[in-house]
PDB file of C-alpha atoms in Angstrom:
ATOM      1  CA  MET A   1      17.100 -29.680   4.032  1.00 82.00           C
ATOM      2  CA  LEU A   2      18.851 -30.253   0.716  1.00 93.00           C
ATOM      3  CA  SER A   3      22.464 -30.275  -0.385  1.00 95.00           C
ATOM      4  CA  CYS A   4      24.005 -27.430  -2.325  1.00 97.00           C
ATOM      5  CA  GLN A   5      24.477 -29.910  -5.176  1.00 97.00           C
ATOM      6  CA  VAL A   6      20.708 -30.375  -5.449  1.00 96.00           C
ATOM      7  CA  VAL A   7      20.206 -26.610  -5.581  1.00 97.00           C
ATOM      8  CA  MET A   8      22.868 -26.291  -8.272  1.00 98.00           C
ATOM      9  CA  ASN A   9      21.204 -29.053 -10.284  1.00 97.00           C
ATOM     10  CA  ALA A  10      17.943 -27.098 -10.111  1.00 97.00           C
ATOM     11  CA  LEU A  11      19.697 -23.896 -11.174  1.00 98.00           C
ATOM     12  CA  GLU A  12      21.257 -25.790 -14.080  1.00 98.00           C
ATOM     13  CA  ARG A  13      17.803 -26.804 -15.298  1.00 98.00           C
ATOM     14  CA  ILE A  14      16.617 -23.189 -15.088  1.00 98.00           C
ATOM     15  CA  ALA A  15      19.694 -21.561 -16.659  1.00 98.00           C
ATOM     16  CA  PRO A  16      22.052 -24.153 -18.172  1.00 96.00           C
ATOM     17  CA  ARG A  17      25.693 -23.161 -17.874  1.00 95.00           C
ATOM     18  CA  HIS A  18      26.415 -24.026 -21.511  1.00 92.00           C
ATOM     19  CA  LEU A  19      24.358 -20.941 -22.425  1.00 92.00           C
ATOM     20  CA  ALA A  20      26.841 -18.638 -20.679  1.00 91.00           C
ATOM     21  CA  GLU A  21      29.199 -16.602 -22.818  1.00 88.00           C
ATOM     22  CA  ASP A  22      32.766 -17.866 -22.839  1.00 87.00           C
ATOM     23  CA  TRP A  23      34.130 -14.931 -20.789  1.00 90.00           C
ATOM     24  CA  ASP A  24      31.605 -15.395 -17.982  1.00 94.00           C
ATOM     25  CA  ASN A  25      32.001 -16.898 -14.500  1.00 96.00           C
ATOM     26  CA  THR A  26      28.924 -18.862 -13.463  1.00 97.00           C
ATOM     27  CA  GLY A  27      28.059 -21.762 -11.181  1.00 98.00           C
ATOM     28  CA  LEU A  28      29.081 -22.354  -7.569  1.00 99.00           C
ATOM     29  CA  LEU A  29      31.656 -19.680  -6.689  1.00 98.00           C
ATOM     30  CA  VAL A  30      31.826 -19.941  -2.885  1.00 98.00           C
ATOM     31  CA  GLY A  31      31.205 -22.958  -0.675  1.00 98.00           C
ATOM     32  CA  SER A  32      30.920 -26.696  -1.186  1.00 98.00           C
ATOM     33  CA  PHE A  33      28.519 -28.871  -3.179  1.00 98.00           C
ATOM     34  CA  SER A  34      28.128 -31.078  -0.105  1.00 98.00           C
ATOM     35  CA  GLN A  35      27.007 -28.413   2.363  1.00 97.00           C
ATOM     36  CA  LYS A  36      23.375 -28.379   3.468  1.00 97.00           C
ATOM     37  CA  VAL A  37      20.977 -25.654   2.381  1.00 97.00           C
ATOM     38  CA  GLU A  38      17.827 -24.673   4.236  1.00 96.00           C
ATOM     39  CA  ARG A  39      17.502 -20.967   3.363  1.00 98.00           C
ATOM     40  CA  ILE A  40      18.335 -19.249   0.057  1.00 99.00           C
ATOM     41  CA  LEU A  41      18.536 -15.525  -0.642  1.00 99.00           C
ATOM     42  CA  VAL A  42      18.103 -14.436  -4.284  1.00 99.00           C
ATOM     43  CA  ALA A  43      19.812 -11.180  -5.281  1.00 99.00           C
ATOM     44  CA  LEU A  44      21.185  -9.238  -8.212  1.00 99.00           C
ATOM     45  CA  ASP A  45      24.623  -8.627  -6.671  1.00 98.00           C
ATOM     46  CA  VAL A  46      26.591 -10.052  -3.775  1.00 98.00           C
ATOM     47  CA  ASP A  47      27.329  -6.675  -2.209  1.00 98.00           C
ATOM     48  CA  ASP A  48      27.770  -5.656   1.424  1.00 98.00           C
ATOM     49  CA  THR A  49      24.035  -5.164   1.998  1.00 98.00           C
ATOM     50  CA  VAL A  50      23.147  -8.573   0.592  1.00 99.00           C
ATOM     51  CA  VAL A  51      25.868 -10.336   2.603  1.00 99.00           C
ATOM     52  CA  ALA A  52      24.628  -8.617   5.782  1.00 99.00           C
ATOM     53  CA  GLU A  53      21.033  -9.571   4.938  1.00 99.00           C
ATOM     54  CA  ALA A  54      22.030 -13.186   4.302  1.00 99.00           C
ATOM     55  CA  ILE A  55      23.797 -13.338   7.669  1.00 99.00           C
ATOM     56  CA  GLU A  56      20.834 -11.757   9.460  1.00 98.00           C
ATOM     57  CA  ARG A  57      18.362 -14.164   7.834  1.00 98.00           C
ATOM     58  CA  ARG A  58      20.680 -17.104   8.538  1.00 98.00           C
ATOM     59  CA  ALA A  59      20.748 -17.961   4.845  1.00 99.00           C
ATOM     60  CA  ASP A  60      22.872 -20.918   3.813  1.00 98.00           C
ATOM     61  CA  MET A  61      23.182 -19.803   0.204  1.00 99.00           C
ATOM     62  CA  ILE A  62      22.954 -16.746  -2.039  1.00 99.00           C
ATOM     63  CA  VAL A  63      21.870 -17.221  -5.648  1.00 99.00           C
ATOM     64  CA  ALA A  64      22.902 -14.082  -7.519  1.00 99.00           C
ATOM     65  CA  HIS A  65      22.745 -12.856 -11.085  1.00 99.00           C
ATOM     66  CA  HIS A  66      26.123 -11.105 -11.081  1.00 98.00           C
ATOM     67  CA  PRO A  67      29.157 -13.234 -10.155  1.00 98.00           C
ATOM     68  CA  ALA A  68      30.643 -12.530  -6.727  1.00 97.00           C
ATOM     69  CA  ILE A  69      34.052 -13.347  -8.220  1.00 96.00           C
ATOM     70  CA  PHE A  70      34.429 -12.242 -11.805  1.00 92.00           C
ATOM     71  CA  ARG A  71      38.049 -11.752 -12.807  1.00 83.00           C
ATOM     72  CA  GLY A  72      40.994 -13.774 -11.586  1.00 80.00           C
ATOM     73  CA  MET A  73      41.935 -13.041  -7.976  1.00 84.00           C
ATOM     74  CA  LYS A  74      45.594 -12.727  -6.996  1.00 87.00           C
ATOM     75  CA  GLN A  75      44.964 -11.670  -3.391  1.00 90.00           C
ATOM     76  CA  LEU A  76      42.395 -12.386  -0.700  1.00 91.00           C
ATOM     77  CA  ARG A  77      42.711  -9.333   1.509  1.00 95.00           C
ATOM     78  CA  THR A  78      40.168  -8.642   4.205  1.00 96.00           C
ATOM     79  CA  ASP A  79      40.992  -4.932   4.170  1.00 95.00           C
ATOM     80  CA  LEU A  80      39.478  -4.688   0.658  1.00 94.00           C
ATOM     81  CA  PRO A  81      35.742  -4.960  -0.164  1.00 95.00           C
ATOM     82  CA  LEU A  82      35.769  -8.256  -2.088  1.00 96.00           C
ATOM     83  CA  GLY A  83      38.052 -10.026   0.371  1.00 96.00           C
ATOM     84  CA  ARG A  84      35.998  -8.741   3.302  1.00 97.00           C
ATOM     85  CA  ARG A  85      32.789 -10.098   1.742  1.00 98.00           C
ATOM     86  CA  LEU A  86      34.303 -13.470   0.902  1.00 98.00           C
ATOM     87  CA  ALA A  87      35.699 -13.808   4.426  1.00 98.00           C
ATOM     88  CA  ALA A  88      32.277 -13.049   5.911  1.00 98.00           C
ATOM     89  CA  LEU A  89      30.611 -15.581   3.615  1.00 99.00           C
ATOM     90  CA  LEU A  90      33.097 -18.309   4.519  1.00 98.00           C
ATOM     91  CA  THR A  91      32.936 -17.491   8.235  1.00 98.00           C
ATOM     92  CA  HIS A  92      29.149 -17.874   8.213  1.00 98.00           C
ATOM     93  CA  GLY A  93      29.132 -20.896   5.906  1.00 98.00           C
ATOM     94  CA  ILE A  94      27.166 -19.171   3.140  1.00 99.00           C
ATOM     95  CA  ALA A  95      27.535 -20.642  -0.341  1.00 99.00           C
ATOM     96  CA  VAL A  96      27.263 -18.373  -3.384  1.00 99.00           C
ATOM     97  CA  ALA A  97      26.169 -19.288  -6.902  1.00 99.00           C
ATOM     98  CA  ALA A  98      25.849 -17.110  -9.994  1.00 99.00           C
ATOM     99  CA  ALA A  99      23.623 -17.396 -13.069  1.00 99.00           C
ATOM    100  CA  HIS A 100      24.754 -14.513 -15.259  1.00 98.00           C
ATOM    101  CA  THR A 101      24.688 -14.521 -19.075  1.00 95.00           C
ATOM    102  CA  ASN A 102      23.087 -17.960 -18.972  1.00 96.00           C
ATOM    103  CA  LEU A 103      20.156 -16.367 -17.107  1.00 98.00           C
ATOM    104  CA  ASP A 104      20.135 -13.506 -19.620  1.00 97.00           C
ATOM    105  CA  ILE A 105      19.848 -15.921 -22.522  1.00 95.00           C
ATOM    106  CA  THR A 106      17.723 -18.795 -21.222  1.00 95.00           C
ATOM    107  CA  ARG A 107      14.026 -18.956 -22.035  1.00 94.00           C
ATOM    108  CA  GLY A 108      12.093 -17.382 -19.183  1.00 96.00           C
ATOM    109  CA  GLY A 109      15.192 -15.514 -18.007  1.00 97.00           C
ATOM    110  CA  VAL A 110      16.190 -11.854 -17.744  1.00 98.00           C
ATOM    111  CA  ASN A 111      15.227 -10.759 -21.238  1.00 98.00           C
ATOM    112  CA  ASP A 112      11.998 -12.719 -21.528  1.00 97.00           C
ATOM    113  CA  VAL A 113      10.885 -11.365 -18.149  1.00 98.00           C
ATOM    114  CA  LEU A 114      11.818  -7.814 -19.207  1.00 99.00           C
ATOM    115  CA  ALA A 115       9.989  -8.095 -22.537  1.00 98.00           C
ATOM    116  CA  GLU A 116       6.889  -9.574 -20.940  1.00 98.00           C
ATOM    117  CA  ARG A 117       6.891  -6.937 -18.188  1.00 98.00           C
ATOM    118  CA  LEU A 118       6.834  -4.274 -20.925  1.00 98.00           C
ATOM    119  CA  GLY A 119       3.856  -5.920 -22.619  1.00 98.00           C
ATOM    120  CA  LEU A 120       5.684  -7.026 -25.768  1.00 98.00           C
ATOM    121  CA  GLU A 121       4.142  -9.629 -28.039  1.00 98.00           C
ATOM    122  CA  LYS A 122       5.453 -11.899 -30.802  1.00 96.00           C
ATOM    123  CA  LEU A 123       8.883 -12.145 -29.213  1.00 95.00           C
ATOM    124  CA  SER A 124      11.830 -13.338 -31.257  1.00 94.00           C
ATOM    125  CA  SER A 125      15.607 -13.559 -31.009  1.00 92.00           C
ATOM    126  CA  PHE A 126      17.466 -10.245 -31.089  1.00 95.00           C
ATOM    127  CA  ILE A 127      21.183 -10.981 -31.389  1.00 89.00           C
ATOM    128  CA  MET A 128      23.047 -14.261 -31.381  1.00 80.00           C
ATOM    129  CA  ALA A 129      25.798 -14.660 -28.783  1.00 69.00           C
ATOM    130  CA  ALA A 130      28.573 -17.255 -28.531  1.00 60.00           C
ATOM    131  CA  GLN A 131      28.355 -19.673 -25.606  1.00 54.00           C
ATOM    132  CA  ALA A 132      31.055 -21.538 -23.735  1.00 54.00           C
ATOM    133  CA  ASP A 133      30.345 -24.744 -25.685  1.00 60.00           C
ATOM    134  CA  GLY A 134      30.703 -22.993 -29.048  1.00 61.00           C
ATOM    135  CA  SER A 135      26.976 -22.799 -29.766  1.00 59.00           C
ATOM    136  CA  ALA A 136      25.000 -19.594 -30.322  1.00 59.00           C
ATOM    137  CA  GLU A 137      21.831 -18.429 -28.579  1.00 75.00           C
ATOM    138  CA  SER A 138      19.836 -15.207 -28.487  1.00 83.00           C
ATOM    139  CA  LEU A 139      20.888 -12.362 -26.219  1.00 90.00           C
ATOM    140  CA  GLY A 140      17.987  -9.936 -25.868  1.00 95.00           C
ATOM    141  CA  ARG A 141      14.524 -10.043 -27.369  1.00 97.00           C
ATOM    142  CA  ILE A 142      12.605  -8.061 -29.973  1.00 97.00           C
ATOM    143  CA  GLY A 143       8.830  -7.827 -30.113  1.00 98.00           C
ATOM    144  CA  THR A 144       5.859  -5.583 -30.736  1.00 98.00           C
ATOM    145  CA  LEU A 145       3.390  -3.603 -28.677  1.00 98.00           C
ATOM    146  CA  PRO A 146      -0.330  -4.321 -29.204  1.00 98.00           C
ATOM    147  CA  ALA A 147      -0.696  -0.897 -30.849  1.00 98.00           C
ATOM    148  CA  PRO A 148       1.593   2.020 -31.730  1.00 98.00           C
ATOM    149  CA  VAL A 149       2.161   4.581 -28.972  1.00 98.00           C
ATOM    150  CA  ALA A 150       3.972   7.891 -28.642  1.00 98.00           C
ATOM    151  CA  ILE A 151       7.505   7.588 -27.306  1.00 98.00           C
ATOM    152  CA  ASP A 152       6.809   9.711 -24.216  1.00 98.00           C
ATOM    153  CA  ASP A 153       3.804   7.537 -23.346  1.00 98.00           C
ATOM    154  CA  PHE A 154       5.912   4.414 -23.743  1.00 99.00           C
ATOM    155  CA  ALA A 155       8.650   5.880 -21.530  1.00 99.00           C
ATOM    156  CA  HIS A 156       6.115   6.610 -18.771  1.00 99.00           C
ATOM    157  CA  SER A 157       4.789   3.060 -19.131  1.00 99.00           C
ATOM    158  CA  VAL A 158       8.323   1.695 -18.724  1.00 99.00           C
ATOM    159  CA  CYS A 159       8.688   3.551 -15.417  1.00 98.00           C
ATOM    160  CA  GLU A 160       5.414   2.099 -14.144  1.00 98.00           C
ATOM    161  CA  ARG A 161       5.994  -1.453 -15.363  1.00 98.00           C
ATOM    162  CA  LEU A 162       9.580  -1.692 -14.106  1.00 98.00           C
ATOM    163  CA  GLY A 163       8.928   0.182 -10.876  1.00 97.00           C
ATOM    164  CA  VAL A 164      11.656   2.752 -11.514  1.00 97.00           C
ATOM    165  CA  SER A 165      11.455   6.446 -10.697  1.00 95.00           C
ATOM    166  CA  HIS A 166      12.892   7.577 -14.012  1.00 97.00           C
ATOM    167  CA  VAL A 167      14.401   6.566 -17.333  1.00 98.00           C
ATOM    168  CA  ARG A 168      16.738   8.414 -19.679  1.00 98.00           C
ATOM    169  CA  LEU A 169      15.082   9.002 -23.048  1.00 98.00           C
ATOM    170  CA  VAL A 170      16.597   9.820 -26.432  1.00 98.00           C
ATOM    171  CA  ARG A 171      13.870  10.910 -28.843  1.00 96.00           C
ATOM    172  CA  ALA A 172      14.110  10.348 -32.587  1.00 91.00           C
ATOM    173  CA  ALA A 173      11.652  12.918 -33.998  1.00 84.00           C
ATOM    174  CA  ASP A 174       7.975  11.890 -33.859  1.00 88.00           C
ATOM    175  CA  ARG A 175       8.431   8.239 -34.778  1.00 94.00           C
ATOM    176  CA  PRO A 176       5.627   6.161 -33.213  1.00 97.00           C
ATOM    177  CA  VAL A 177       6.666   3.138 -31.172  1.00 98.00           C
ATOM    178  CA  ARG A 178       5.535  -0.389 -31.878  1.00 98.00           C
ATOM    179  CA  ARG A 179       8.610  -2.551 -32.535  1.00 99.00           C
ATOM    180  CA  VAL A 180      10.764  -2.740 -29.387  1.00 99.00           C
ATOM    181  CA  ALA A 181      14.173  -4.353 -28.819  1.00 99.00           C
ATOM    182  CA  VAL A 182      15.399  -5.043 -25.285  1.00 99.00           C
ATOM    183  CA  VAL A 183      18.617  -6.176 -23.617  1.00 98.00           C
ATOM    184  CA  GLY A 184      18.627  -6.224 -19.829  1.00 98.00           C
ATOM    185  CA  GLY A 185      21.674  -4.812 -18.065  1.00 98.00           C
ATOM    186  CA  ALA A 186      24.373  -3.216 -20.213  1.00 97.00           C
ATOM    187  CA  GLY A 187      23.511  -3.415 -23.906  1.00 97.00           C
ATOM    188  CA  ALA A 188      24.723  -0.216 -25.559  1.00 98.00           C
ATOM    189  CA  GLU A 189      26.983  -2.230 -27.870  1.00 97.00           C
ATOM    190  CA  PHE A 190      23.876  -3.496 -29.665  1.00 97.00           C
ATOM    191  CA  ILE A 191      22.433  -0.096 -30.661  1.00 98.00           C
ATOM    192  CA  ASP A 192      23.403  -0.566 -34.308  1.00 98.00           C
ATOM    193  CA  THR A 193      21.875  -4.046 -34.301  1.00 97.00           C
ATOM    194  CA  ALA A 194      18.588  -2.625 -33.013  1.00 98.00           C
ATOM    195  CA  VAL A 195      18.621  -0.100 -35.861  1.00 98.00           C
ATOM    196  CA  ARG A 196      19.268  -2.848 -38.424  1.00 97.00           C
ATOM    197  CA  ARG A 197      16.472  -4.963 -36.958  1.00 97.00           C
ATOM    198  CA  GLY A 198      14.007  -2.117 -37.471  1.00 98.00           C
ATOM    199  CA  ALA A 199      13.323  -1.323 -33.809  1.00 98.00           C
ATOM    200  CA  ASP A 200      11.419   1.891 -33.187  1.00 98.00           C
ATOM    201  CA  VAL A 201      12.964   2.017 -29.723  1.00 99.00           C
ATOM    202  CA  TYR A 202      15.778   0.146 -28.019  1.00 99.00           C
ATOM    203  CA  LEU A 203      15.602  -0.321 -24.246  1.00 99.00           C
ATOM    204  CA  THR A 204      18.658  -1.261 -22.216  1.00 99.00           C
ATOM    205  CA  GLY A 205      20.933   0.167 -19.501  1.00 99.00           C
ATOM    206  CA  ASP A 206      24.344   1.767 -18.969  1.00 98.00           C
ATOM    207  CA  VAL A 207      24.299   3.884 -22.148  1.00 99.00           C
ATOM    208  CA  LYS A 208      27.035   6.511 -22.611  1.00 98.00           C
ATOM    209  CA  TYR A 209      26.615   9.955 -24.177  1.00 98.00           C
ATOM    210  CA  HIS A 210      28.093   9.228 -27.617  1.00 98.00           C
ATOM    211  CA  GLU A 211      26.316   5.871 -27.801  1.00 98.00           C
ATOM    212  CA  ALA A 212      23.017   7.655 -27.219  1.00 98.00           C
ATOM    213  CA  GLN A 213      23.912  10.146 -29.950  1.00 97.00           C
ATOM    214  CA  ARG A 214      24.451   7.285 -32.377  1.00 97.00           C
ATOM    215  CA  ALA A 215      20.917   6.018 -31.802  1.00 98.00           C
ATOM    216  CA  ALA A 216      19.399   9.456 -32.387  1.00 96.00           C
ATOM    217  CA  GLU A 217      21.456  10.018 -35.539  1.00 97.00           C
ATOM    218  CA  GLN A 218      20.053   6.804 -37.000  1.00 97.00           C
ATOM    219  CA  GLY A 219      16.456   7.772 -36.258  1.00 97.00           C
ATOM    220  CA  MET A 220      15.772   5.303 -33.430  1.00 98.00           C
ATOM    221  CA  HIS A 221      14.432   6.160 -29.978  1.00 99.00           C
ATOM    222  CA  LEU A 222      16.507   4.933 -27.040  1.00 99.00           C
ATOM    223  CA  ILE A 223      15.517   4.334 -23.421  1.00 99.00           C
ATOM    224  CA  ASP A 224      18.098   3.734 -20.710  1.00 99.00           C
ATOM    225  CA  ALA A 225      16.154   2.228 -17.807  1.00 99.00           C
ATOM    226  CA  GLY A 226      19.293   1.398 -15.845  1.00 98.00           C
ATOM    227  CA  HIS A 227      21.260  -1.778 -15.257  1.00 98.00           C
ATOM    228  CA  PHE A 228      19.452  -2.450 -11.986  1.00 99.00           C
ATOM    229  CA  GLY A 229      16.029  -1.455 -13.327  1.00 98.00           C
ATOM    230  CA  THR A 230      16.151  -3.777 -16.325  1.00 99.00           C
ATOM    231  CA  GLU A 231      17.458  -6.820 -14.448  1.00 99.00           C
ATOM    232  CA  ARG A 232      15.778  -6.727 -11.060  1.00 98.00           C
ATOM    233  CA  PRO A 233      12.384  -7.974 -12.403  1.00 99.00           C
ATOM    234  CA  VAL A 234      13.887 -11.431 -12.938  1.00 99.00           C
ATOM    235  CA  LEU A 235      14.600 -11.977  -9.218  1.00 99.00           C
ATOM    236  CA  PRO A 236      11.085 -12.987  -8.063  1.00 99.00           C
ATOM    237  CA  VAL A 237      10.732 -15.098 -11.203  1.00 99.00           C
ATOM    238  CA  LEU A 238      14.012 -16.882 -10.477  1.00 99.00           C
ATOM    239  CA  ALA A 239      12.946 -17.435  -6.867  1.00 98.00           C
ATOM    240  CA  GLY A 240       9.663 -18.937  -8.069  1.00 97.00           C
ATOM    241  CA  LEU A 241      11.408 -21.234 -10.531  1.00 97.00           C
ATOM    242  CA  LEU A 242      13.787 -22.441  -7.817  1.00 97.00           C
ATOM    243  CA  ARG A 243      10.860 -23.124  -5.466  1.00 96.00           C
ATOM    244  CA  ALA A 244       9.119 -25.175  -8.142  1.00 95.00           C
ATOM    245  CA  GLU A 245      12.242 -27.164  -9.003  1.00 95.00           C
ATOM    246  CA  LEU A 246      13.192 -27.851  -5.379  1.00 95.00           C
ATOM    247  CA  ALA A 247       9.654 -28.773  -4.338  1.00 92.00           C
ATOM    248  CA  ALA A 248      10.044 -31.853  -6.518  1.00 84.00           C
ATOM    249  CA  GLU A 249      13.074 -32.848  -4.423  1.00 76.00           C
ATOM    250  CA  HIS A 250      10.849 -33.121  -1.319  1.00 73.00           C
ATOM    251  CA  GLY A 251      13.134 -30.896   0.678  1.00 73.00           C
ATOM    252  CA  THR A 252      12.197 -27.940   2.843  1.00 79.00           C
ATOM    253  CA  VAL A 253      13.954 -24.835   1.561  1.00 92.00           C
ATOM    254  CA  GLU A 254      12.994 -21.235   2.282  1.00 97.00           C
ATOM    255  CA  ILE A 255      13.674 -18.986  -0.722  1.00 98.00           C
ATOM    256  CA  ARG A 256      13.456 -15.214  -0.405  1.00 98.00           C
ATOM    257  CA  VAL A 257      14.280 -12.266  -2.661  1.00 99.00           C
ATOM    258  CA  THR A 258      16.528  -9.612  -1.167  1.00 99.00           C
ATOM    259  CA  GLU A 259      14.678  -6.784   0.544  1.00 98.00           C
ATOM    260  CA  THR A 260      17.717  -4.584   1.154  1.00 97.00           C
ATOM    261  CA  GLN A 261      19.445  -4.282  -2.217  1.00 96.00           C
ATOM    262  CA  ARG A 262      18.859  -0.986  -4.002  1.00 96.00           C
ATOM    263  CA  ASP A 263      20.052   0.652  -7.196  1.00 97.00           C
ATOM    264  CA  VAL A 264      23.454   2.195  -6.518  1.00 96.00           C
ATOM    265  CA  PHE A 265      22.296   5.386  -8.284  1.00 95.00           C
ATOM    266  CA  ASP A 266      20.101   8.038  -6.659  1.00 93.00           C
ATOM    267  CA  VAL A 267      18.563  10.869  -8.676  1.00 91.00           C
ATOM    268  CA  ILE A 268      18.500  14.398  -7.290  1.00 92.00           C
ATOM    269  CA  ILE A 269      16.110  16.791  -9.052  1.00 85.00           C
TER     270      ILE A 269
END
C-alpha cells in the first residue's frame, strides 16, 4: 500500500503539471497526500456512475482526465450534483486527482494515443499552447497516413479504431485524405489552424454547426468523433503507465479502468 503522495509523484512524471494551461485545475483535488492508496480507478470524468463504481470496488483513489472541481466553488450543497458527489467521496475516503490539459499535451498522452490509434505516422506538433509556467508546448498532433484514402473510408476506419458507433463527417469535395490533424476532446477553435497547416482532414470533438461550415468552405474535411470518443482511448494507456511507475515503488496497488462510464450521448436512428 502506497501513499497518495507517491501516486501523485508518479502522475507528475507521466503528465507534469507545468504542461497544463494556465486556466486549468489539475493535481490532487479531493483528499490528502498522506492517505493510503491500495486501489485506483482511472476514468474520464468523476460523474455519478464513476463515484458509485469507486465505492463498490472499494477504491481509495480516482485518477480522472477531467477535473472533478473546475471553477471556483462558493457552496458545497449536497442537494446539488457536485456537492453530492464530493460528499460521497469524502465519506468513503476516496481521493481524486486530475490530469487534464497536461495529459493532452504530454508525450504519450491523449493526442499521441489518438494519433497512433488512427494509424498516423511522422507525427509533429500541431498548435502551441501556453502553460502555467509561461512555456509553450504542442496541443494536438498532425501526421500522415501510410497512403491516401477516400474520406468515407477514413471515417469508417475512425469508427473501428476508436470503437465508436458513429462519427459526424463534413466532406470537402473529393479531396483524398493523407495529412491528418487531431485534437482530442473539444478542438473546434483550431479548425482554421488545421487549414493553414495543410490538413486534408481535421478530427476532433464538440463541433458546432457554423464551425463545421467554416471547415467545408475552406476545402478541408472534418470529422467530429465526439469528446468521449476521442479521449477515452487514453484511459488504458494511463492505467498502464501508472502501473509501471508504481511498480518501481514496490507497493501493491490495483489499478483498473472504469467499466461503467459511457458517452453521455446516445444516437437514435
